[in-house]
Amino acid sequence: MKKTGYLLLTLLLSLSLVAACSSSNMNNEPSSGTAAPEGNKPAQTSDPAPAKSPKKRTFTMLVESHASWPYDPEWLVWDLIEEKTNVKLDVEVPAGKMNEALSLTIASGNLPDLMFMHSYETANKHGSDGAFANILDYIDVMPNLKRWMEEHPEASQAALSADGKMYMFPNEGISETNRMIWMYREDIFKEHGLQVPNSYDELYETLKHLKGLYPDSYPFVFRGGFSRLINIGAGFNTSHGVYYNDKAGEWSYGPTEDQYKTMLTYLNKFYEEGLIPPDFLTLDTKAWQDLISTDKSFITVDYIGRLDFFNVPLREQNASFNMKHMAPPAGPGGGQLNPHASALQAALAVASTSDQIEHIMAYMDFFFSEEGRDLASWGKEGVTYTVENGQKKIVDQYKDVSEFRKQTGISTNGTYAWFDYDAHLSLASDELRAAYDEARQYDSPIQPLPALTADEIDESSTLNDTVTKQTEQNVANFILGEQSFDRWDSYVKSMEDLGVGKLVDMHQTAHERAMNSVK
């Protein structure tokens, strides 16, 4: 049986068991609309819209304010949500870091009704300790979510805990905003008759040629330090950390694999020859932007939206400036692959101490209907979007997605679940939309997200910190030439002695546990 089949069977079994055992009497009518059968395109439906709560309700909600679109109590989105659901949200934003605020809030026992989570692991840990309600216990007041889960088995499976419970709502669609690609200065390549490299050997030769043309440049640049080795590693059939090797059908630790070593030898060569900046491991966003915008770097790996970020303003100074999507180069024994744009692990959990749990679940169900999806993605017709020739389009008042979010609050933390990414694409240039279509053909297989038990989470958290620190120190030394590759085997043994195998085994066990749950 295919993996998707296992996932679907698991979900159907869970949902049928929960529905049979549950006995809620919530005054909530089933809603409208079937979930989109494929992609982000909604199916046509004539079913009635989700019913409002018959009584106006107020829910408290703890969410994180995003630096690029800081929380605003006057945002339009709060009015739109209240108009459609009869629910007013009393929002609390922590002054410090969300994770710290979350821990303090849970420890206090005084929990808001809804709490924003950054990861399923965090939600599962606190949920298993009793802080959050099991969403599946209330599936009978959530007909939209039930149908959505049946039609989105992989996204739903990712949200399940090790014992088959769901403490945080799943989401789908908005993860496209995190898609990362290779991109290059097409105008510079064209000017000098350069071909786009398809392999790392070709990339090396291209970077050397560019370095010769621009001696004070660093032709290849990336920000994000070690995390970007996940993107580079995909072309070598490896990754940076514990990952599922789809070809081998098992979990592995990338930084101890031979193909990871091969990747490091290329990066060492790039470093030694000045093809990447000397401070590439600590390069911040501004420095990265400056190198690209001043013709000091010509190839990079970053979020796909950065195409418009660079092209739109820089063409005002240089009309020929063109940052363009580039097919990822393949390493020896690897392929032209980017890591798949994985599900965004950011959503809401419901406090188990709330005296309005069933009403909150019915409210959240709205966001898994097509009407809820439209509101969370587009806003309101005639206000934030128009329909022209059957196609929705964000109004011209908003020049880009960042401005749209900042001014309306739509698609900000705590306001979405099922998302239509066409809303964001409607604000993109034709070039960016084309890049999305091109980039998808280079997606590597989706990485599974097996749920660890509470004990496994505690053990892996401590061990992972130790392993990561040791890994990064050694990886840096190999790239910088401060440690010879002759010592690779010794490094691998030291990592094994440190407990890398335990981390891999935990993920393998969790993965098999999920797959075996329907056997």
Short mmCIF file of C-alpha atoms in Angstrom, two decimals:
data_model
loop_
_atom_site.label_atom_id
_atom_site.label_comp_id
_atom_site.label_asym_id
_atom_site.label_seq_id
_atom_site.Cartn_x
_atom_site.Cartn_y
_atom_site.Cartn_z
CA MET A 1 0.00 0.00 0.00
CA LYS A 2 1.22 3.50 -0.82
CA LYS A 3 2.16 5.86 2.01
CA THR A 4 -0.78 8.14 1.19
CA GLY A 5 -3.06 5.15 1.50
CA TYR A 6 -1.76 4.43 5.00
CA LEU A 7 -2.28 8.04 5.99
CA LEU A 8 -5.82 8.16 4.66
CA LEU A 9 -6.75 4.91 6.38
CA THR A 10 -5.28 6.17 9.66
CA LEU A 11 -7.32 9.34 9.47
CA LEU A 12 -10.53 7.64 8.45
CA LEU A 13 -10.14 5.16 11.31
CA SER A 14 -9.42 7.94 13.81
CA LEU A 15 -12.32 10.05 12.64
CA SER A 16 -14.82 7.21 12.61
CA LEU A 17 -13.85 6.10 16.12
CA VAL A 18 -14.02 9.63 17.48
CA ALA A 19 -17.38 10.33 15.84
CA ALA A 20 -18.79 7.11 17.27
CA CYS A 21 -17.64 7.95 20.80
CA SER A 22 -18.48 11.66 20.83
CA SER A 23 -21.85 12.99 21.94
CA SER A 24 -21.74 16.78 21.59
CA ASN A 25 -24.99 18.68 21.07
CA MET A 26 -23.55 21.93 19.76
CA ASN A 27 -26.04 24.10 17.86
CA ASN A 28 -23.92 24.20 14.73
CA GLU A 29 -25.20 23.29 11.29
CA PRO A 30 -22.98 21.51 8.78
CA SER A 31 -21.46 23.90 6.32
CA SER A 32 -20.83 24.49 2.93
CA GLY A 33 -18.52 23.66 0.35
CA THR A 34 -16.31 20.66 -0.22
CA ALA A 35 -12.59 20.99 0.12
CA ALA A 36 -10.53 21.43 -3.02
CA PRO A 37 -9.94 18.05 -4.65
CA GLU A 38 -6.58 19.05 -6.02
CA GLY A 39 -4.10 21.89 -5.57
CA ASN A 40 -5.53 25.10 -4.16
CA LYS A 41 -8.54 25.22 -6.48
CA PRO A 42 -11.88 25.05 -4.66
CA ALA A 43 -14.61 22.85 -6.03
CA GLN A 44 -17.89 24.48 -7.01
CA THR A 45 -20.64 23.92 -4.47
CA SER A 46 -24.20 24.97 -3.78
CA ASP A 47 -24.25 23.93 -0.15
CA PRO A 48 -25.25 26.55 2.45
CA ALA A 49 -22.59 28.65 4.13
CA PRO A 50 -21.37 27.81 7.64
CA ALA A 51 -23.80 29.02 10.26
CA LYS A 52 -22.81 31.84 12.58
CA SER A 53 -22.77 31.27 16.27
CA PRO A 54 -26.37 32.09 17.32
CA LYS A 55 -24.96 34.09 20.20
CA LYS A 56 -22.15 36.62 20.05
CA ARG A 57 -19.08 35.20 21.76
CA THR A 58 -15.64 36.43 22.78
CA PHE A 59 -12.58 34.19 22.81
CA THR A 60 -9.20 35.14 24.23
CA MET A 61 -6.23 34.39 22.00
CA LEU A 62 -2.46 34.52 22.52
CA VAL A 63 -0.55 35.13 19.27
CA GLU A 64 2.87 36.29 18.24
CA SER A 65 3.29 39.65 16.51
CA HIS A 66 5.35 39.40 13.33
CA ALA A 67 8.10 41.98 12.84
CA SER A 68 7.09 42.62 9.23
CA TRP A 69 3.39 43.06 10.00
CA PRO A 70 3.06 43.92 13.70
CA TYR A 71 -0.25 43.14 15.40
CA ASP A 72 -2.85 45.88 15.10
CA PRO A 73 -6.17 45.73 17.00
CA GLU A 74 -7.71 47.89 14.25
CA TRP A 75 -7.00 45.46 11.44
CA LEU A 76 -9.86 44.80 9.04
CA VAL A 77 -9.49 41.04 9.47
CA TRP A 78 -10.93 41.12 12.99
CA ASP A 79 -14.09 42.79 11.71
CA LEU A 80 -14.42 40.32 8.84
CA ILE A 81 -14.07 37.35 11.18
CA GLU A 82 -16.66 38.76 13.56
CA GLU A 83 -19.03 39.51 10.69
CA LYS A 84 -18.89 35.91 9.45
CA THR A 85 -18.71 34.00 12.74
CA ASN A 86 -20.24 36.30 15.39
CA VAL A 87 -17.01 35.83 17.36
CA LYS A 88 -14.90 38.65 18.74
CA LEU A 89 -11.27 37.86 19.49
CA ASP A 90 -9.62 39.38 22.54
CA VAL A 91 -6.01 39.20 21.40
CA GLU A 92 -2.99 39.15 23.68
CA VAL A 93 0.51 39.65 22.26
CA PRO A 94 3.52 38.76 24.43
CA ALA A 95 6.12 41.44 25.01
CA GLY A 96 8.99 38.97 24.65
CA LYS A 97 9.56 35.73 22.76
CA MET A 98 6.52 33.57 22.08
CA ASN A 99 8.07 30.33 23.35
CA GLU A 100 8.94 31.93 26.69
CA ALA A 101 5.49 33.49 27.00
CA LEU A 102 3.90 30.16 26.14
CA SER A 103 5.80 28.29 28.84
CA LEU A 104 5.02 30.93 31.46
CA THR A 105 1.35 31.05 30.52
CA ILE A 106 0.96 27.28 30.68
CA ALA A 107 2.82 27.13 34.00
CA SER A 108 0.47 29.76 35.44
CA GLY A 109 -2.58 27.64 34.68
CA ASN A 110 -4.39 30.75 33.45
CA LEU A 111 -4.64 29.91 29.76
CA PRO A 112 -6.35 31.96 27.03
CA ASP A 113 -8.92 30.06 24.93
CA LEU A 114 -6.68 29.90 21.86
CA MET A 115 -2.89 29.80 21.75
CA PHE A 116 -0.59 30.18 18.76
CA MET A 117 1.92 27.35 18.31
CA HIS A 118 5.13 27.31 16.29
CA SER A 119 5.39 23.54 15.94
CA TYR A 120 3.47 20.30 16.28
CA GLU A 121 6.16 19.05 18.66
CA THR A 122 5.51 21.92 21.08
CA ALA A 123 1.75 21.43 20.85
CA ASN A 124 2.05 17.68 21.34
CA LYS A 125 4.32 18.07 24.35
CA HIS A 126 2.03 20.50 26.17
CA GLY A 127 -1.06 18.70 24.92
CA SER A 128 0.05 15.37 26.33
CA ASP A 129 0.63 17.15 29.64
CA GLY A 130 -3.01 18.22 29.63
CA ALA A 131 -2.75 21.86 28.56
CA PHE A 132 -4.63 21.52 25.26
CA ALA A 133 -7.86 19.87 24.20
CA ASN A 134 -7.76 16.96 21.75
CA ILE A 135 -9.39 18.46 18.66
CA LEU A 136 -10.54 15.05 17.41
CA ASP A 137 -12.76 14.64 20.48
CA TYR A 138 -14.97 17.38 18.99
CA ILE A 139 -14.99 16.29 15.36
CA ASP A 140 -18.79 16.00 15.33
CA VAL A 141 -19.11 19.79 15.64
CA MET A 142 -16.55 20.25 12.86
CA PRO A 143 -17.97 18.78 9.63
CA ASN A 144 -15.71 20.96 7.50
CA LEU A 145 -12.56 19.86 9.30
CA LYS A 146 -13.60 16.22 9.11
CA ARG A 147 -14.10 16.42 5.36
CA TRP A 148 -10.92 18.47 4.95
CA MET A 149 -8.86 15.86 6.82
CA GLU A 150 -10.19 13.09 4.62
CA GLU A 151 -9.13 15.05 1.54
CA HIS A 152 -5.77 16.24 2.92
CA PRO A 153 -4.39 13.09 4.61
CA GLU A 154 -0.70 14.03 4.63
CA ALA A 155 -1.22 17.50 6.13
CA SER A 156 -3.60 16.01 8.67
CA GLN A 157 -1.31 13.14 9.60
CA ALA A 158 1.47 15.63 10.31
CA ALA A 159 -0.73 17.27 12.94
CA LEU A 160 -1.34 14.03 14.89
CA SER A 161 0.52 13.23 18.09
CA ALA A 162 2.24 9.89 18.72
CA ASP A 163 -0.95 8.47 20.25
CA GLY A 164 -3.19 9.68 17.42
CA LYS A 165 -4.53 12.85 19.06
CA MET A 166 -4.55 16.33 17.57
CA TYR A 167 -3.61 19.24 19.81
CA MET A 168 -2.98 21.84 17.10
CA PHE A 169 -5.03 22.56 14.00
CA PRO A 170 -3.45 21.58 10.68
CA ASN A 171 -2.99 24.08 7.89
CA GLU A 172 -2.42 23.90 4.15
CA GLY A 173 -1.59 26.30 1.36
CA ILE A 174 0.30 29.12 3.02
CA SER A 175 3.50 27.06 3.25
CA GLU A 176 4.14 28.08 -0.37
CA THR A 177 5.34 31.39 1.04
CA ASN A 178 8.33 29.46 2.43
CA ARG A 179 9.30 27.94 -0.92
CA MET A 180 13.02 28.41 -1.50
CA ILE A 181 14.79 28.34 -4.85
CA TRP A 182 18.10 29.01 -6.55
CA MET A 183 18.20 32.31 -8.43
CA TYR A 184 20.74 34.07 -10.60
CA ARG A 185 21.45 37.39 -12.33
CA GLU A 186 20.16 36.56 -15.79
CA ASP A 187 21.29 39.94 -17.19
CA ILE A 188 24.90 39.40 -16.05
CA PHE A 189 24.95 35.87 -17.48
CA LYS A 190 23.53 37.12 -20.77
CA GLU A 191 26.01 39.98 -20.96
CA HIS A 192 28.98 37.62 -20.64
CA GLY A 193 27.55 34.68 -22.60
CA LEU A 194 27.40 32.38 -19.56
CA GLN A 195 25.25 29.25 -19.41
CA VAL A 196 23.21 28.32 -16.35
CA PRO A 197 25.13 25.55 -14.51
CA ASN A 198 23.36 22.20 -14.16
CA SER A 199 25.92 20.50 -11.92
CA TYR A 200 28.25 21.54 -9.13
CA ASP A 201 31.25 21.11 -11.39
CA GLU A 202 29.64 23.54 -13.84
CA LEU A 203 28.70 25.81 -10.96
CA TYR A 204 32.32 25.88 -9.81
CA GLU A 205 33.55 26.82 -13.28
CA THR A 206 30.87 29.51 -13.63
CA LEU A 207 31.72 31.03 -10.25
CA LYS A 208 35.41 31.12 -11.16
CA HIS A 209 34.58 32.86 -14.44
CA LEU A 210 32.47 35.47 -12.63
CA LYS A 211 35.22 35.99 -10.06
CA GLY A 212 37.61 36.71 -12.92
CA LEU A 213 35.22 39.25 -14.40
CA TYR A 214 34.45 40.85 -11.03
CA PRO A 215 37.55 40.35 -8.81
CA ASP A 216 36.05 42.05 -5.74
CA SER A 217 32.89 39.94 -5.92
CA TYR A 218 31.74 36.79 -4.13
CA PRO A 219 29.73 35.23 -6.96
CA PHE A 220 27.75 32.80 -4.76
CA VAL A 221 26.14 34.11 -1.59
CA PHE A 222 23.52 32.90 0.87
CA ARG A 223 22.25 33.94 4.28
CA GLY A 224 21.00 31.66 7.03
CA GLY A 225 24.29 29.99 7.86
CA PHE A 226 24.07 26.26 8.49
CA SER A 227 20.34 26.07 7.76
CA ARG A 228 21.02 26.76 4.09
CA LEU A 229 22.94 23.49 3.90
CA ILE A 230 19.52 21.84 3.79
CA ASN A 231 18.94 23.52 0.42
CA ILE A 232 22.40 22.81 -0.92
CA GLY A 233 22.33 19.25 0.42
CA ALA A 234 19.23 18.33 -1.60
CA GLY A 235 21.35 18.27 -4.76
CA PHE A 236 23.68 15.74 -3.11
CA ASN A 237 20.85 13.49 -1.87
CA THR A 238 21.48 14.47 1.75
CA SER A 239 20.42 17.07 4.29
CA HIS A 240 21.64 18.99 7.32
CA GLY A 241 20.41 17.03 10.33
CA VAL A 242 18.09 14.06 10.83
CA TYR A 243 16.03 13.47 7.68
CA TYR A 244 14.10 10.78 5.82
CA ASN A 245 16.08 9.41 2.89
CA ASP A 246 13.35 8.61 0.41
CA LYS A 247 15.66 6.59 -1.84
CA ALA A 248 16.88 4.38 1.00
CA GLY A 249 13.47 4.31 2.69
CA GLU A 250 14.91 5.06 6.10
CA TRP A 251 15.92 7.86 8.45
CA SER A 252 19.50 9.06 8.49
CA TYR A 253 21.79 11.78 9.83
CA GLY A 254 23.01 13.84 6.88
CA PRO A 255 26.21 15.34 8.32
CA THR A 256 27.80 11.89 8.76
CA GLU A 257 27.03 10.65 5.22
CA ASP A 258 29.59 10.38 2.44
CA GLN A 259 27.50 12.53 0.12
CA TYR A 260 27.47 15.26 2.78
CA LYS A 261 31.25 15.08 2.86
CA THR A 262 31.25 15.55 -0.92
CA MET A 263 29.10 18.65 -0.53
CA LEU A 264 31.54 20.07 2.03
CA THR A 265 34.48 19.56 -0.32
CA TYR A 266 32.79 21.82 -2.87
CA LEU A 267 32.02 24.45 -0.25
CA ASN A 268 35.61 24.29 0.99
CA LYS A 269 36.80 24.89 -2.57
CA PHE A 270 34.36 27.82 -2.95
CA TYR A 271 35.64 29.31 0.31
CA GLU A 272 39.34 28.84 -0.42
CA GLU A 273 39.00 30.54 -3.82
CA GLY A 274 36.89 33.47 -2.62
CA LEU A 275 33.77 32.37 -4.47
CA ILE A 276 31.66 32.81 -1.32
CA PRO A 277 32.06 35.53 1.34
CA PRO A 278 34.51 34.79 4.17
CA ASP A 279 31.73 35.42 6.71
CA PHE A 280 29.14 33.27 4.88
CA LEU A 281 28.17 31.41 8.05
CA THR A 282 27.23 34.59 9.91
CA LEU A 283 26.13 36.83 7.04
CA ASP A 284 23.01 38.79 8.03
CA THR A 285 20.13 39.77 5.77
CA LYS A 286 21.28 43.34 5.12
CA ALA A 287 24.79 42.28 4.13
CA TRP A 288 23.32 39.61 1.85
CA GLN A 289 21.00 42.13 0.22
CA ASP A 290 23.83 44.62 -0.25
CA LEU A 291 26.04 42.10 -2.03
CA ILE A 292 23.30 41.24 -4.52
CA SER A 293 22.08 44.79 -5.10
CA THR A 294 25.60 46.17 -5.74
CA ASP A 295 26.72 43.56 -8.30
CA LYS A 296 28.97 41.79 -5.80
CA SER A 297 27.06 38.47 -5.89
CA PHE A 298 25.20 36.81 -8.75
CA ILE A 299 23.82 33.47 -7.55
CA THR A 300 21.92 32.83 -4.33
CA VAL A 301 19.44 30.51 -2.61
CA ASP A 302 16.51 32.06 -0.80
CA TYR A 303 12.75 32.52 -0.60
CA ILE A 304 11.14 32.68 -4.02
CA GLY A 305 9.45 36.00 -3.20
CA ARG A 306 12.87 37.62 -3.20
CA LEU A 307 12.71 37.67 -7.00
CA ASP A 308 10.25 40.57 -6.91
CA PHE A 309 11.94 41.97 -3.80
CA PHE A 310 15.10 42.61 -5.82
CA ASN A 311 13.74 43.14 -9.32
CA VAL A 312 11.06 45.72 -8.68
CA PRO A 313 13.13 48.40 -6.87
CA LEU A 314 16.49 47.72 -8.53
CA ARG A 315 15.08 48.09 -12.04
CA GLU A 316 14.39 51.71 -11.19
CA GLN A 317 18.18 52.20 -11.15
CA ASN A 318 19.13 49.55 -13.72
CA ALA A 319 16.40 48.62 -16.20
CA SER A 320 18.22 45.45 -17.25
CA PHE A 321 18.55 44.07 -13.69
CA ASN A 322 16.98 40.60 -13.67
CA MET A 323 17.15 38.13 -10.82
CA LYS A 324 15.65 34.94 -12.23
CA HIS A 325 14.73 31.43 -11.11
CA MET A 326 17.54 28.92 -11.63
CA ALA A 327 17.27 25.14 -11.74
CA PRO A 328 19.20 23.75 -8.74
CA PRO A 329 22.58 22.23 -9.69
CA ALA A 330 23.09 18.51 -9.14
CA GLY A 331 25.92 17.17 -7.04
CA PRO A 332 27.76 13.92 -7.87
CA GLY A 333 25.29 11.08 -7.32
CA GLY A 334 22.49 13.55 -6.65
CA GLY A 335 19.85 15.33 -8.70
CA GLN A 336 18.54 18.79 -9.50
CA LEU A 337 16.39 19.12 -6.40
CA ASN A 338 15.18 21.67 -3.88
CA PRO A 339 13.82 20.66 -0.47
CA HIS A 340 10.06 20.41 -0.73
CA ALA A 341 8.09 23.39 0.63
CA SER A 342 6.95 21.58 3.76
CA ALA A 343 3.80 22.26 5.75
CA LEU A 344 4.04 25.40 7.82
CA GLN A 345 4.01 24.38 11.46
CA ALA A 346 2.21 27.41 12.82
CA ALA A 347 -1.38 27.23 13.99
CA LEU A 348 -3.73 27.41 16.97
CA ALA A 349 -4.33 25.09 19.91
CA VAL A 350 -7.36 25.17 22.23
CA ALA A 351 -6.87 25.36 26.00
CA SER A 352 -8.26 22.37 27.86
CA THR A 353 -9.25 24.73 30.70
CA SER A 354 -11.57 26.83 28.54
CA ASP A 355 -15.28 26.76 29.38
CA GLN A 356 -16.12 27.33 25.69
CA ILE A 357 -14.29 24.45 24.01
CA GLU A 358 -17.15 23.22 21.83
CA HIS A 359 -17.97 26.75 20.68
CA ILE A 360 -14.28 27.37 19.87
CA MET A 361 -14.11 24.15 17.86
CA ALA A 362 -17.22 25.15 15.89
CA TYR A 363 -15.65 28.57 15.28
CA MET A 364 -12.40 27.02 14.03
CA ASP A 365 -14.38 24.72 11.75
CA PHE A 366 -15.34 27.78 9.72
CA PHE A 367 -11.74 28.14 8.55
CA PHE A 368 -11.87 24.70 6.95
CA SER A 369 -14.85 25.66 4.79
CA GLU A 370 -14.38 27.30 1.40
CA GLU A 371 -15.99 30.46 2.70
CA GLY A 372 -13.52 30.51 5.58
CA ARG A 373 -10.67 29.83 3.20
CA ASP A 374 -11.72 32.76 1.01
CA LEU A 375 -11.93 35.14 3.98
CA ALA A 376 -8.58 34.03 5.39
CA SER A 377 -6.89 34.34 1.99
CA TRP A 378 -8.63 37.15 0.12
CA GLY A 379 -10.69 39.10 2.65
CA LYS A 380 -13.97 40.56 1.40
CA GLU A 381 -15.10 41.03 -2.19
CA GLY A 382 -15.35 44.69 -3.16
CA VAL A 383 -13.15 45.69 -0.23
CA THR A 384 -9.88 43.80 -0.48
CA TYR A 385 -10.39 41.94 -3.74
CA THR A 386 -12.37 42.03 -6.96
CA VAL A 387 -13.48 39.32 -9.38
CA GLU A 388 -12.64 39.90 -13.04
CA ASN A 389 -13.54 37.34 -15.70
CA GLY A 390 -14.08 34.78 -12.97
CA GLN A 391 -10.67 35.40 -11.41
CA LYS A 392 -10.10 36.94 -7.97
CA LYS A 393 -7.56 39.74 -7.69
CA ILE A 394 -6.35 41.73 -4.67
CA VAL A 395 -7.22 45.40 -5.23
CA ASP A 396 -4.52 47.72 -6.54
CA GLN A 397 -4.40 49.58 -3.23
CA TYR A 398 -1.92 46.95 -2.01
CA LYS A 399 1.34 46.79 -3.96
CA ASP A 400 2.66 43.57 -2.43
CA VAL A 401 1.85 40.80 0.05
CA SER A 402 3.74 42.43 2.91
CA GLU A 403 1.72 45.63 2.55
CA PHE A 404 -1.53 43.64 2.24
CA ARG A 405 -0.82 41.79 5.49
CA LYS A 406 0.40 44.88 7.32
CA GLN A 407 -2.62 47.00 6.42
CA THR A 408 -5.42 44.43 6.70
CA GLY A 409 -4.11 41.68 9.02
CA ILE A 410 -5.29 39.06 6.52
CA SER A 411 -3.07 35.93 6.54
CA THR A 412 -1.34 36.97 9.78
CA ASN A 413 -0.88 34.78 12.86
CA GLY A 414 -4.10 33.34 14.21
CA THR A 415 -6.27 34.30 11.22
CA TYR A 416 -5.98 31.34 8.84
CA ALA A 417 -5.88 27.56 8.55
CA TRP A 418 -6.77 26.44 5.01
CA PHE A 419 -5.26 28.97 2.62
CA ASP A 420 -5.59 29.80 -1.06
CA TYR A 421 -2.11 30.85 -2.13
CA ASP A 422 -3.49 32.28 -5.36
CA ALA A 423 -4.35 35.32 -3.24
CA HIS A 424 -0.68 36.08 -2.66
CA LEU A 425 0.22 35.17 -6.23
CA SER A 426 -2.30 37.71 -7.53
CA LEU A 427 0.05 40.39 -6.18
CA ALA A 428 3.13 38.82 -7.75
CA SER A 429 4.75 39.76 -11.04
CA ASP A 430 4.31 37.53 -14.10
CA GLU A 431 7.93 36.51 -13.62
CA LEU A 432 7.36 35.40 -10.05
CA ARG A 433 4.25 33.43 -10.97
CA ALA A 434 6.22 31.69 -13.72
CA ALA A 435 8.97 30.91 -11.23
CA TYR A 436 6.48 29.12 -8.97
CA ASP A 437 5.42 26.91 -11.89
CA GLU A 438 9.03 26.16 -12.83
CA ALA A 439 10.22 25.54 -9.26
CA ARG A 440 7.69 22.81 -8.48
CA GLN A 441 9.30 20.41 -10.96
CA TYR A 442 12.43 20.39 -8.78
CA ASP A 443 10.67 19.53 -5.51
CA SER A 444 12.20 16.67 -3.58
CA PRO A 445 9.74 14.28 -1.87
CA ILE A 446 7.87 15.71 1.11
CA GLN A 447 9.64 15.03 4.38
CA PRO A 448 7.40 13.09 6.78
CA LEU A 449 6.87 14.59 10.24
CA PRO A 450 6.59 11.63 12.62
CA ALA A 451 5.25 12.56 16.04
CA LEU A 452 7.52 11.76 18.98
CA THR A 453 6.15 10.78 22.37
CA ALA A 454 6.60 13.16 25.31
CA ASP A 455 9.53 11.10 26.61
CA GLU A 456 11.11 11.02 23.15
CA ILE A 457 10.70 14.79 22.82
CA ASP A 458 12.46 15.39 26.13
CA GLU A 459 15.32 13.03 25.30
CA SER A 460 15.77 14.24 21.72
CA SER A 461 15.68 17.90 22.69
CA THR A 462 18.70 17.61 25.00
CA LEU A 463 20.58 15.24 22.71
CA ASN A 464 19.87 17.29 19.61
CA ASP A 465 21.33 20.42 21.18
CA THR A 466 24.58 18.61 21.94
CA VAL A 467 24.76 16.93 18.53
CA THR A 468 23.96 20.14 16.64
CA LYS A 469 26.67 22.11 18.44
CA GLN A 470 29.29 19.48 17.72
CA THR A 471 28.16 19.08 14.12
CA GLU A 472 28.28 22.79 13.33
CA GLN A 473 31.71 23.19 14.86
CA ASN A 474 33.12 20.38 12.73
CA VAL A 475 31.28 21.36 9.55
CA ALA A 476 32.61 24.91 9.86
CA ASN A 477 36.15 23.61 10.35
CA PHE A 478 35.92 21.40 7.25
CA ILE A 479 34.63 24.23 5.06
CA LEU A 480 37.12 26.76 6.39
CA GLY A 481 40.02 24.33 5.91
CA GLU A 482 40.81 24.23 9.61
CA GLN A 483 40.22 20.48 9.68
CA SER A 484 41.48 18.10 7.01
CA PHE A 485 39.03 15.80 5.26
CA ASP A 486 41.46 13.03 6.18
CA ARG A 487 39.86 13.25 9.62
CA TRP A 488 36.33 12.64 8.28
CA ASP A 489 36.08 9.07 9.58
CA SER A 490 37.28 10.20 13.00
CA TYR A 491 34.63 12.95 13.00
CA VAL A 492 31.90 10.47 12.03
CA LYS A 493 32.89 8.13 14.87
CA SER A 494 32.84 11.01 17.36
CA MET A 495 29.30 11.86 16.26
CA GLU A 496 28.22 8.25 16.62
CA ASP A 497 29.72 8.16 20.10
CA LEU A 498 27.80 11.34 20.90
CA GLY A 499 24.49 9.64 20.17
CA VAL A 500 23.52 10.47 16.60
CA GLY A 501 22.22 6.93 16.22
CA LYS A 502 19.71 7.50 19.04
CA LEU A 503 18.26 10.54 17.26
CA VAL A 504 17.90 8.58 14.03
CA ASP A 505 16.35 5.60 15.83
CA MET A 506 13.77 7.82 17.56
CA HIS A 507 12.58 9.19 14.22
CA GLN A 508 12.64 5.76 12.59
CA THR A 509 10.59 4.33 15.46
CA ALA A 510 8.11 7.20 15.32
CA HIS A 511 7.79 6.81 11.56
CA GLU A 512 7.18 3.07 11.78
CA ARG A 513 4.72 3.65 14.62
CA ALA A 514 2.65 5.90 12.37
CA MET A 515 2.81 3.47 9.44
CA ASN A 516 1.98 0.44 11.58
CA SER A 517 -1.02 2.07 13.23
CA VAL A 518 -3.31 0.83 10.44
CA LYS A 519 -1.77 -2.62 9.92
#
